[in-house]
Amino acid sequence: MAEVMVRGVDGPAREADGPLPRLLHGLRAYGLIVAMWVRSTMAYRTSFVMMAVGNFLTTGLDFVAILLMFSHIDALGGYSLPEIALLYGATSTSFGLVDLFLGNAERVGRRVRDGTLDTLLLRPVPVLAQIAADRFALRRLGRVVQGVVVLVWGLARADIAWTPVDVLLVPVMLISGAGIFAAIFVAGAAFQFWANDASQAQNSFTYGGTTLLQYPPTVFSQELVRGVTFVVPLAFVNWLPALRILDREDPLGLPGWVDFCGPAVALVMIALSGLAWRAGLRSYRSTGS
């Protein structure tokens, strides 16, 4: 029965609508659910402000650790504090945006276990939109703000010979980085249809990947850098474009045009994660409860 319902929402029954109308339908549904949760949050404005500030300060502890480290050293892996602030701010901003809009996707496994996913399948709304928007936590905006503040400080203080290409590369880096993290979130959520206790494995690539990218590639082994470039291409989130902006050499010796491949990598990963999501959703079998 669940399989039939899935096909009714995301499968052949809606195929005639075309991919663009389905996408717009999903975005509209997502926006309506998010607006509902935002109105609920704003009913208690003081609580929201306190939670957002707390989120800002809590996520900022990572950068405080870096500041404490630099109170004893002048450079880390050959990178100065402003240069590391650029890396930190770029990955924190990209990840923060995705965590804000897609962070609840990691709850798929829980819904599969307790059978509440069946409720979502009954609604004429894409399941991913419902899962991502459910319990939308506006307080997570604190992480985004904190990342932007550190990024702006790093860009202002780092020794950068700005060119028009560098200026354009900064927003492209943030957008493509968000796309890569979004693809990982969706792929991780899809994997939970088969291994519904895999949320921690997903977190190792999302939260763990964010922590990894906050530090320069020169402090890690060549094997690890290759792994996050060619296997799980997290290096395109900030390492490769930031190397171009900072006029640094690529530790892997890749050609210069690779620094601009972030958007293409993000699009490919989003497409693959979309296929994985559809496959996972079609494989779902109700708990029967």
PDB file of C-alpha atoms in Angstrom:
ATOM      1  CA  MET A   1       0.000   0.000   0.000  1.00  0.00           C
ATOM      2  CA  ALA A   2       2.798   2.394   0.884  1.00  0.00           C
ATOM      3  CA  GLU A   3       4.480   1.769  -2.448  1.00  0.00           C
ATOM      4  CA  VAL A   4       1.254   2.627  -4.268  1.00  0.00           C
ATOM      5  CA  MET A   5       0.908   5.851  -2.327  1.00  0.00           C
ATOM      6  CA  VAL A   6       4.517   6.795  -3.099  1.00  0.00           C
ATOM      7  CA  ARG A   7       3.934   6.384  -6.799  1.00  0.00           C
ATOM      8  CA  GLY A   8       0.812   8.477  -6.529  1.00  0.00           C
ATOM      9  CA  VAL A   9       2.777  11.388  -5.089  1.00  0.00           C
ATOM     10  CA  ASP A  10       6.166  11.228  -6.783  1.00  0.00           C
ATOM     11  CA  GLY A  11       5.868   8.627  -9.508  1.00  0.00           C
ATOM     12  CA  PRO A  12       4.136   8.018 -12.832  1.00  0.00           C
ATOM     13  CA  ALA A  13       0.799   9.480 -11.747  1.00  0.00           C
ATOM     14  CA  ARG A  14       2.383  12.933 -11.665  1.00  0.00           C
ATOM     15  CA  GLU A  15       4.799  12.390 -14.548  1.00  0.00           C
ATOM     16  CA  ALA A  16       2.605  14.291 -17.003  1.00  0.00           C
ATOM     17  CA  ASP A  17       3.004  17.438 -14.910  1.00  0.00           C
ATOM     18  CA  GLY A  18       6.681  17.615 -15.826  1.00  0.00           C
ATOM     19  CA  PRO A  19       9.676  18.165 -13.524  1.00  0.00           C
ATOM     20  CA  LEU A  20       9.375  21.966 -13.305  1.00  0.00           C
ATOM     21  CA  PRO A  21       5.723  22.055 -12.140  1.00  0.00           C
ATOM     22  CA  ARG A  22       6.513  19.324  -9.585  1.00  0.00           C
ATOM     23  CA  LEU A  23       9.478  21.331  -8.326  1.00  0.00           C
ATOM     24  CA  LEU A  24       7.413  24.503  -8.031  1.00  0.00           C
ATOM     25  CA  HIS A  25       4.666  22.562  -6.269  1.00  0.00           C
ATOM     26  CA  GLY A  26       7.175  21.190  -3.780  1.00  0.00           C
ATOM     27  CA  LEU A  27       8.749  24.595  -3.149  1.00  0.00           C
ATOM     28  CA  ARG A  28       5.343  26.178  -2.597  1.00  0.00           C
ATOM     29  CA  ALA A  29       4.358  23.447  -0.131  1.00  0.00           C
ATOM     30  CA  TYR A  30       7.697  23.792   1.631  1.00  0.00           C
ATOM     31  CA  GLY A  31       7.219  27.556   1.911  1.00  0.00           C
ATOM     32  CA  LEU A  32       3.725  27.175   3.377  1.00  0.00           C
ATOM     33  CA  ILE A  33       4.895  24.692   6.027  1.00  0.00           C
ATOM     34  CA  VAL A  34       7.899  26.852   6.904  1.00  0.00           C
ATOM     35  CA  ALA A  35       5.682  29.946   7.197  1.00  0.00           C
ATOM     36  CA  MET A  36       3.444  28.065   9.624  1.00  0.00           C
ATOM     37  CA  TRP A  37       6.379  27.170  11.868  1.00  0.00           C
ATOM     38  CA  VAL A  38       7.833  30.693  11.655  1.00  0.00           C
ATOM     39  CA  ARG A  39       4.501  32.173  12.781  1.00  0.00           C
ATOM     40  CA  SER A  40       4.493  29.709  15.659  1.00  0.00           C
ATOM     41  CA  THR A  41       8.044  30.714  16.591  1.00  0.00           C
ATOM     42  CA  MET A  42       7.319  34.438  16.409  1.00  0.00           C
ATOM     43  CA  ALA A  43       4.472  34.019  18.894  1.00  0.00           C
ATOM     44  CA  TYR A  44       7.233  33.826  21.511  1.00  0.00           C
ATOM     45  CA  ARG A  45       9.702  36.432  20.251  1.00  0.00           C
ATOM     46  CA  THR A  46      11.786  36.677  23.413  1.00  0.00           C
ATOM     47  CA  SER A  47      12.296  32.930  23.450  1.00  0.00           C
ATOM     48  CA  PHE A  48      13.266  33.002  19.763  1.00  0.00           C
ATOM     49  CA  VAL A  49      15.827  35.775  20.293  1.00  0.00           C
ATOM     50  CA  MET A  50      17.362  33.931  23.241  1.00  0.00           C
ATOM     51  CA  MET A  51      17.547  30.669  21.286  1.00  0.00           C
ATOM     52  CA  ALA A  52      19.032  32.368  18.217  1.00  0.00           C
ATOM     53  CA  VAL A  53      21.655  34.185  20.292  1.00  0.00           C
ATOM     54  CA  GLY A  54      22.432  30.935  22.093  1.00  0.00           C
ATOM     55  CA  ASN A  55      22.860  29.183  18.725  1.00  0.00           C
ATOM     56  CA  PHE A  56      25.147  32.026  17.568  1.00  0.00           C
ATOM     57  CA  LEU A  57      27.326  31.753  20.680  1.00  0.00           C
ATOM     58  CA  THR A  58      27.398  27.957  20.760  1.00  0.00           C
ATOM     59  CA  THR A  59      28.480  27.584  17.151  1.00  0.00           C
ATOM     60  CA  GLY A  60      30.996  30.395  17.686  1.00  0.00           C
ATOM     61  CA  LEU A  61      32.870  28.274  20.229  1.00  0.00           C
ATOM     62  CA  ASP A  62      34.577  26.486  17.334  1.00  0.00           C
ATOM     63  CA  PHE A  63      36.128  29.746  16.197  1.00  0.00           C
ATOM     64  CA  VAL A  64      37.000  30.665  19.776  1.00  0.00           C
ATOM     65  CA  ALA A  65      39.049  27.455  19.875  1.00  0.00           C
ATOM     66  CA  ILE A  66      40.892  28.625  16.765  1.00  0.00           C
ATOM     67  CA  LEU A  67      41.512  32.031  18.356  1.00  0.00           C
ATOM     68  CA  LEU A  68      42.956  30.347  21.446  1.00  0.00           C
ATOM     69  CA  MET A  69      45.177  28.243  19.217  1.00  0.00           C
ATOM     70  CA  PHE A  70      46.504  31.351  17.485  1.00  0.00           C
ATOM     71  CA  SER A  71      47.308  32.955  20.821  1.00  0.00           C
ATOM     72  CA  HIS A  72      50.250  30.526  20.880  1.00  0.00           C
ATOM     73  CA  ILE A  73      51.116  30.230  17.177  1.00  0.00           C
ATOM     74  CA  ASP A  74      51.460  32.609  14.218  1.00  0.00           C
ATOM     75  CA  ALA A  75      50.324  30.221  11.477  1.00  0.00           C
ATOM     76  CA  LEU A  76      48.616  26.851  11.090  1.00  0.00           C
ATOM     77  CA  GLY A  77      49.706  24.769   8.133  1.00  0.00           C
ATOM     78  CA  GLY A  78      51.196  27.948   6.666  1.00  0.00           C
ATOM     79  CA  TYR A  79      47.886  29.839   6.912  1.00  0.00           C
ATOM     80  CA  SER A  80      47.348  32.991   8.965  1.00  0.00           C
ATOM     81  CA  LEU A  81      44.360  33.586  11.233  1.00  0.00           C
ATOM     82  CA  PRO A  82      42.449  35.742   8.682  1.00  0.00           C
ATOM     83  CA  GLU A  83      42.985  33.077   6.004  1.00  0.00           C
ATOM     84  CA  ILE A  84      41.623  30.364   8.271  1.00  0.00           C
ATOM     85  CA  ALA A  85      38.756  32.694   9.182  1.00  0.00           C
ATOM     86  CA  LEU A  86      37.918  32.811   5.475  1.00  0.00           C
ATOM     87  CA  LEU A  87      37.844  29.006   5.307  1.00  0.00           C
ATOM     88  CA  TYR A  88      35.846  28.776   8.526  1.00  0.00           C
ATOM     89  CA  GLY A  89      33.345  31.462   7.543  1.00  0.00           C
ATOM     90  CA  ALA A  90      32.762  30.065   4.061  1.00  0.00           C
ATOM     91  CA  THR A  91      31.999  26.514   5.175  1.00  0.00           C
ATOM     92  CA  SER A  92      29.994  27.644   8.224  1.00  0.00           C
ATOM     93  CA  THR A  93      27.821  29.929   6.093  1.00  0.00           C
ATOM     94  CA  SER A  94      27.162  27.304   3.402  1.00  0.00           C
ATOM     95  CA  PHE A  95      26.480  24.564   5.924  1.00  0.00           C
ATOM     96  CA  GLY A  96      24.402  26.868   8.125  1.00  0.00           C
ATOM     97  CA  LEU A  97      22.058  27.708   5.244  1.00  0.00           C
ATOM     98  CA  VAL A  98      21.509  24.036   4.448  1.00  0.00           C
ATOM     99  CA  ASP A  99      21.135  23.095   8.100  1.00  0.00           C
ATOM    100  CA  LEU A 100      18.471  25.806   8.386  1.00  0.00           C
ATOM    101  CA  PHE A 101      16.444  24.682   5.367  1.00  0.00           C
ATOM    102  CA  LEU A 102      17.186  20.933   5.203  1.00  0.00           C
ATOM    103  CA  GLY A 103      18.491  19.993   8.636  1.00  0.00           C
ATOM    104  CA  ASN A 104      15.378  18.024   9.581  1.00  0.00           C
ATOM    105  CA  ALA A 105      15.993  15.576   6.729  1.00  0.00           C
ATOM    106  CA  GLU A 106      18.126  13.540   9.123  1.00  0.00           C
ATOM    107  CA  ARG A 107      14.904  12.445  10.888  1.00  0.00           C
ATOM    108  CA  VAL A 108      13.865  10.129   8.055  1.00  0.00           C
ATOM    109  CA  GLY A 109      15.173   7.045   9.838  1.00  0.00           C
ATOM    110  CA  ARG A 110      13.118   7.825  12.921  1.00  0.00           C
ATOM    111  CA  ARG A 111       9.960   8.213  10.830  1.00  0.00           C
ATOM    112  CA  VAL A 112      10.647   4.919   9.061  1.00  0.00           C
ATOM    113  CA  ARG A 113      11.046   3.141  12.401  1.00  0.00           C
ATOM    114  CA  ASP A 114       7.907   4.488  14.063  1.00  0.00           C
ATOM    115  CA  GLY A 115       5.736   4.410  10.925  1.00  0.00           C
ATOM    116  CA  THR A 116       4.912   8.141  10.904  1.00  0.00           C
ATOM    117  CA  LEU A 117       6.215   8.369   7.348  1.00  0.00           C
ATOM    118  CA  ASP A 118       2.914   6.793   6.262  1.00  0.00           C
ATOM    119  CA  THR A 119       1.116   9.983   7.295  1.00  0.00           C
ATOM    120  CA  LEU A 120       3.290  12.046   4.969  1.00  0.00           C
ATOM    121  CA  LEU A 121       2.617   9.682   2.065  1.00  0.00           C
ATOM    122  CA  LEU A 122      -1.128  10.313   2.379  1.00  0.00           C
ATOM    123  CA  ARG A 123      -0.751  14.028   1.691  1.00  0.00           C
ATOM    124  CA  PRO A 124      -0.619  15.429  -1.875  1.00  0.00           C
ATOM    125  CA  VAL A 125       2.703  17.110  -1.100  1.00  0.00           C
ATOM    126  CA  PRO A 126       6.233  15.857  -1.923  1.00  0.00           C
ATOM    127  CA  VAL A 127       7.543  13.875   1.027  1.00  0.00           C
ATOM    128  CA  LEU A 128      10.959  15.556   1.029  1.00  0.00           C
ATOM    129  CA  ALA A 129       9.354  19.005   1.281  1.00  0.00           C
ATOM    130  CA  GLN A 130       7.306  17.862   4.280  1.00  0.00           C
ATOM    131  CA  ILE A 131      10.269  16.281   6.053  1.00  0.00           C
ATOM    132  CA  ALA A 132      12.619  19.212   5.457  1.00  0.00           C
ATOM    133  CA  ALA A 133      10.084  21.833   6.573  1.00  0.00           C
ATOM    134  CA  ASP A 134       8.698  19.950   9.570  1.00  0.00           C
ATOM    135  CA  ARG A 135       9.551  21.717  12.849  1.00  0.00           C
ATOM    136  CA  PHE A 136      11.470  24.405  10.950  1.00  0.00           C
ATOM    137  CA  ALA A 137      13.903  25.901  13.482  1.00  0.00           C
ATOM    138  CA  LEU A 138      14.460  29.569  12.697  1.00  0.00           C
ATOM    139  CA  ARG A 139      16.902  29.743  15.619  1.00  0.00           C
ATOM    140  CA  ARG A 140      19.453  28.003  13.375  1.00  0.00           C
ATOM    141  CA  LEU A 141      19.836  31.354  11.648  1.00  0.00           C
ATOM    142  CA  GLY A 142      22.318  32.123  14.423  1.00  0.00           C
ATOM    143  CA  ARG A 143      24.844  29.730  12.832  1.00  0.00           C
ATOM    144  CA  VAL A 144      24.494  31.466   9.466  1.00  0.00           C
ATOM    145  CA  VAL A 145      24.995  34.928  10.983  1.00  0.00           C
ATOM    146  CA  GLN A 146      28.033  33.741  12.910  1.00  0.00           C
ATOM    147  CA  GLY A 147      29.558  32.262   9.763  1.00  0.00           C
ATOM    148  CA  VAL A 148      28.946  35.437   7.766  1.00  0.00           C
ATOM    149  CA  VAL A 149      30.543  37.609  10.475  1.00  0.00           C
ATOM    150  CA  VAL A 150      33.712  35.478  10.539  1.00  0.00           C
ATOM    151  CA  LEU A 151      33.805  35.298   6.722  1.00  0.00           C
ATOM    152  CA  VAL A 152      33.543  39.078   6.317  1.00  0.00           C
ATOM    153  CA  TRP A 153      36.271  39.603   8.918  1.00  0.00           C
ATOM    154  CA  GLY A 154      38.536  37.079   7.203  1.00  0.00           C
ATOM    155  CA  LEU A 155      37.998  38.604   3.754  1.00  0.00           C
ATOM    156  CA  ALA A 156      38.729  42.086   5.123  1.00  0.00           C
ATOM    157  CA  ARG A 157      41.891  41.104   7.012  1.00  0.00           C
ATOM    158  CA  ALA A 158      43.453  38.510   4.706  1.00  0.00           C
ATOM    159  CA  ASP A 159      46.142  39.636   2.284  1.00  0.00           C
ATOM    160  CA  ILE A 160      44.158  39.278  -0.945  1.00  0.00           C
ATOM    161  CA  ALA A 161      44.976  40.952  -4.269  1.00  0.00           C
ATOM    162  CA  TRP A 162      41.356  41.278  -5.360  1.00  0.00           C
ATOM    163  CA  THR A 163      40.392  40.744  -8.990  1.00  0.00           C
ATOM    164  CA  PRO A 164      36.897  40.709 -10.555  1.00  0.00           C
ATOM    165  CA  VAL A 165      37.149  36.909 -10.728  1.00  0.00           C
ATOM    166  CA  ASP A 166      37.897  36.688  -6.993  1.00  0.00           C
ATOM    167  CA  VAL A 167      34.963  38.949  -6.150  1.00  0.00           C
ATOM    168  CA  LEU A 168      32.611  36.760  -8.216  1.00  0.00           C
ATOM    169  CA  LEU A 169      34.083  33.583  -6.786  1.00  0.00           C
ATOM    170  CA  VAL A 170      33.045  34.405  -3.202  1.00  0.00           C
ATOM    171  CA  PRO A 171      29.232  34.182  -3.708  1.00  0.00           C
ATOM    172  CA  VAL A 172      29.696  31.290  -6.154  1.00  0.00           C
ATOM    173  CA  MET A 173      31.692  29.454  -3.471  1.00  0.00           C
ATOM    174  CA  LEU A 174      28.934  29.955  -0.888  1.00  0.00           C
ATOM    175  CA  ILE A 175      26.104  28.898  -3.214  1.00  0.00           C
ATOM    176  CA  SER A 176      27.866  25.859  -4.650  1.00  0.00           C
ATOM    177  CA  GLY A 177      29.027  24.868  -1.161  1.00  0.00           C
ATOM    178  CA  ALA A 178      25.421  24.997   0.041  1.00  0.00           C
ATOM    179  CA  GLY A 179      24.406  22.863  -2.949  1.00  0.00           C
ATOM    180  CA  ILE A 180      27.017  20.223  -2.102  1.00  0.00           C
ATOM    181  CA  PHE A 181      25.932  20.065   1.527  1.00  0.00           C
ATOM    182  CA  ALA A 182      22.271  19.903   0.454  1.00  0.00           C
ATOM    183  CA  ALA A 183      23.045  16.925  -1.775  1.00  0.00           C
ATOM    184  CA  ILE A 184      24.785  15.157   1.118  1.00  0.00           C
ATOM    185  CA  PHE A 185      21.810  15.819   3.404  1.00  0.00           C
ATOM    186  CA  VAL A 186      19.357  14.377   0.864  1.00  0.00           C
ATOM    187  CA  ALA A 187      21.572  11.395   0.013  1.00  0.00           C
ATOM    188  CA  GLY A 188      22.001  10.664   3.723  1.00  0.00           C
ATOM    189  CA  ALA A 189      18.247  10.877   4.245  1.00  0.00           C
ATOM    190  CA  ALA A 190      17.695   8.488   1.319  1.00  0.00           C
ATOM    191  CA  PHE A 191      20.155   5.989   2.784  1.00  0.00           C
ATOM    192  CA  GLN A 192      18.055   5.854   5.960  1.00  0.00           C
ATOM    193  CA  PHE A 193      15.282   4.078   4.055  1.00  0.00           C
ATOM    194  CA  TRP A 194      17.560   1.034   4.018  1.00  0.00           C
ATOM    195  CA  ALA A 195      19.565   1.684   7.202  1.00  0.00           C
ATOM    196  CA  ASN A 196      17.248   3.693   9.423  1.00  0.00           C
ATOM    197  CA  ASP A 197      19.846   4.063  12.193  1.00  0.00           C
ATOM    198  CA  ALA A 198      22.315   5.759   9.854  1.00  0.00           C
ATOM    199  CA  SER A 199      21.776   9.386  10.925  1.00  0.00           C
ATOM    200  CA  GLN A 200      25.121   9.411  12.761  1.00  0.00           C
ATOM    201  CA  ALA A 201      26.870   8.186   9.611  1.00  0.00           C
ATOM    202  CA  GLN A 202      25.231  11.076   7.754  1.00  0.00           C
ATOM    203  CA  ASN A 203      26.416  13.510  10.443  1.00  0.00           C
ATOM    204  CA  SER A 204      30.004  12.404   9.893  1.00  0.00           C
ATOM    205  CA  PHE A 205      29.814  13.850   6.374  1.00  0.00           C
ATOM    206  CA  THR A 206      27.766  16.951   7.260  1.00  0.00           C
ATOM    207  CA  TYR A 207      28.821  18.191  10.694  1.00  0.00           C
ATOM    208  CA  GLY A 208      32.109  16.318  10.500  1.00  0.00           C
ATOM    209  CA  GLY A 209      32.796  17.621   7.008  1.00  0.00           C
ATOM    210  CA  THR A 210      32.144  21.168   8.159  1.00  0.00           C
ATOM    211  CA  THR A 211      34.677  20.846  10.968  1.00  0.00           C
ATOM    212  CA  LEU A 212      37.231  19.358   8.560  1.00  0.00           C
ATOM    213  CA  LEU A 213      36.869  22.220   6.064  1.00  0.00           C
ATOM    214  CA  GLN A 214      37.369  24.867   8.735  1.00  0.00           C
ATOM    215  CA  TYR A 215      41.087  24.059   8.684  1.00  0.00           C
ATOM    216  CA  PRO A 216      43.512  24.369   5.741  1.00  0.00           C
ATOM    217  CA  PRO A 217      44.213  21.304   3.588  1.00  0.00           C
ATOM    218  CA  THR A 218      47.912  21.525   4.395  1.00  0.00           C
ATOM    219  CA  VAL A 219      47.361  20.161   7.913  1.00  0.00           C
ATOM    220  CA  PHE A 220      45.887  16.892   6.590  1.00  0.00           C
ATOM    221  CA  SER A 221      47.460  13.968   4.795  1.00  0.00           C
ATOM    222  CA  GLN A 222      47.471  13.816   0.993  1.00  0.00           C
ATOM    223  CA  GLU A 223      45.259  10.725   1.115  1.00  0.00           C
ATOM    224  CA  LEU A 224      42.561  12.529   3.077  1.00  0.00           C
ATOM    225  CA  VAL A 225      42.713  15.560   0.770  1.00  0.00           C
ATOM    226  CA  ARG A 226      42.340  13.270  -2.255  1.00  0.00           C
ATOM    227  CA  GLY A 227      39.396  11.536  -0.587  1.00  0.00           C
ATOM    228  CA  VAL A 228      37.477  14.785  -0.008  1.00  0.00           C
ATOM    229  CA  THR A 229      38.288  15.920  -3.539  1.00  0.00           C
ATOM    230  CA  PHE A 230      37.551  12.838  -5.667  1.00  0.00           C
ATOM    231  CA  VAL A 231      35.393  10.555  -3.468  1.00  0.00           C
ATOM    232  CA  VAL A 232      33.159  12.867  -1.414  1.00  0.00           C
ATOM    233  CA  PRO A 233      33.992  16.205  -3.076  1.00  0.00           C
ATOM    234  CA  LEU A 234      33.779  18.414   0.004  1.00  0.00           C
ATOM    235  CA  ALA A 235      36.943  20.225  -1.122  1.00  0.00           C
ATOM    236  CA  PHE A 236      34.807  22.128  -3.653  1.00  0.00           C
ATOM    237  CA  VAL A 237      32.837  23.703  -0.789  1.00  0.00           C
ATOM    238  CA  ASN A 238      35.656  26.057   0.186  1.00  0.00           C
ATOM    239  CA  TRP A 239      39.173  24.627  -0.121  1.00  0.00           C
ATOM    240  CA  LEU A 240      39.615  24.851  -3.886  1.00  0.00           C
ATOM    241  CA  PRO A 241      37.910  28.230  -4.511  1.00  0.00           C
ATOM    242  CA  ALA A 242      39.573  29.698  -1.409  1.00  0.00           C
ATOM    243  CA  LEU A 243      42.991  28.614  -2.689  1.00  0.00           C
ATOM    244  CA  ARG A 244      42.281  30.661  -5.827  1.00  0.00           C
ATOM    245  CA  ILE A 245      41.159  33.700  -3.814  1.00  0.00           C
ATOM    246  CA  LEU A 246      44.176  33.498  -1.488  1.00  0.00           C
ATOM    247  CA  ASP A 247      46.562  32.783  -4.387  1.00  0.00           C
ATOM    248  CA  ARG A 248      47.724  29.567  -2.739  1.00  0.00           C
ATOM    249  CA  GLU A 249      49.086  26.464  -4.430  1.00  0.00           C
ATOM    250  CA  ASP A 250      46.879  23.390  -4.627  1.00  0.00           C
ATOM    251  CA  PRO A 251      48.468  20.647  -2.460  1.00  0.00           C
ATOM    252  CA  LEU A 252      47.366  18.063  -5.062  1.00  0.00           C
ATOM    253  CA  GLY A 253      48.746  20.046  -7.993  1.00  0.00           C
ATOM    254  CA  LEU A 254      45.411  20.124  -9.834  1.00  0.00           C
ATOM    255  CA  PRO A 255      44.996  22.423 -12.852  1.00  0.00           C
ATOM    256  CA  GLY A 256      43.695  25.916 -12.109  1.00  0.00           C
ATOM    257  CA  TRP A 257      40.340  25.458 -13.850  1.00  0.00           C
ATOM    258  CA  VAL A 258      39.337  22.909 -11.194  1.00  0.00           C
ATOM    259  CA  ASP A 259      38.897  25.796  -8.730  1.00  0.00           C
ATOM    260  CA  PHE A 260      35.828  26.909 -10.715  1.00  0.00           C
ATOM    261  CA  CYS A 261      34.122  23.497 -10.837  1.00  0.00           C
ATOM    262  CA  GLY A 262      32.136  23.936  -7.620  1.00  0.00           C
ATOM    263  CA  PRO A 263      28.794  24.737  -9.330  1.00  0.00           C
ATOM    264  CA  ALA A 264      29.121  21.768 -11.711  1.00  0.00           C
ATOM    265  CA  VAL A 265      30.022  19.428  -8.853  1.00  0.00           C
ATOM    266  CA  ALA A 266      27.043  20.711  -6.837  1.00  0.00           C
ATOM    267  CA  LEU A 267      24.629  20.144  -9.749  1.00  0.00           C
ATOM    268  CA  VAL A 268      25.872  16.602 -10.350  1.00  0.00           C
ATOM    269  CA  MET A 269      25.640  15.764  -6.660  1.00  0.00           C
ATOM    270  CA  ILE A 270      22.130  17.224  -6.383  1.00  0.00           C
ATOM    271  CA  ALA A 271      21.005  15.171  -9.388  1.00  0.00           C
ATOM    272  CA  LEU A 272      22.483  11.971  -7.935  1.00  0.00           C
ATOM    273  CA  SER A 273      21.012  12.618  -4.500  1.00  0.00           C
ATOM    274  CA  GLY A 274      17.615  13.205  -6.121  1.00  0.00           C
ATOM    275  CA  LEU A 275      17.827   9.808  -7.812  1.00  0.00           C
ATOM    276  CA  ALA A 276      18.879   8.227  -4.524  1.00  0.00           C
ATOM    277  CA  TRP A 277      15.924   9.824  -2.761  1.00  0.00           C
ATOM    278  CA  ARG A 278      13.434   8.540  -5.329  1.00  0.00           C
ATOM    279  CA  ALA A 279      14.935   5.055  -5.131  1.00  0.00           C
ATOM    280  CA  GLY A 280      14.777   5.089  -1.337  1.00  0.00           C
ATOM    281  CA  LEU A 281      11.200   6.343  -1.279  1.00  0.00           C
ATOM    282  CA  ARG A 282      10.063   3.672  -3.747  1.00  0.00           C
ATOM    283  CA  SER A 283      11.721   0.960  -1.650  1.00  0.00           C
ATOM    284  CA  TYR A 284       9.854   2.011   1.490  1.00  0.00           C
ATOM    285  CA  ARG A 285       7.505  -0.519   3.037  1.00  0.00           C
ATOM    286  CA  SER A 286       5.102   0.532   5.758  1.00  0.00           C
ATOM    287  CA  THR A 287       5.596  -0.813   9.276  1.00  0.00           C
ATOM    288  CA  GLY A 288       1.948  -1.889   9.199  1.00  0.00           C
ATOM    289  CA  SER A 289       1.283  -0.232  12.555  1.00  0.00           C
TER     290      SER A 289
END
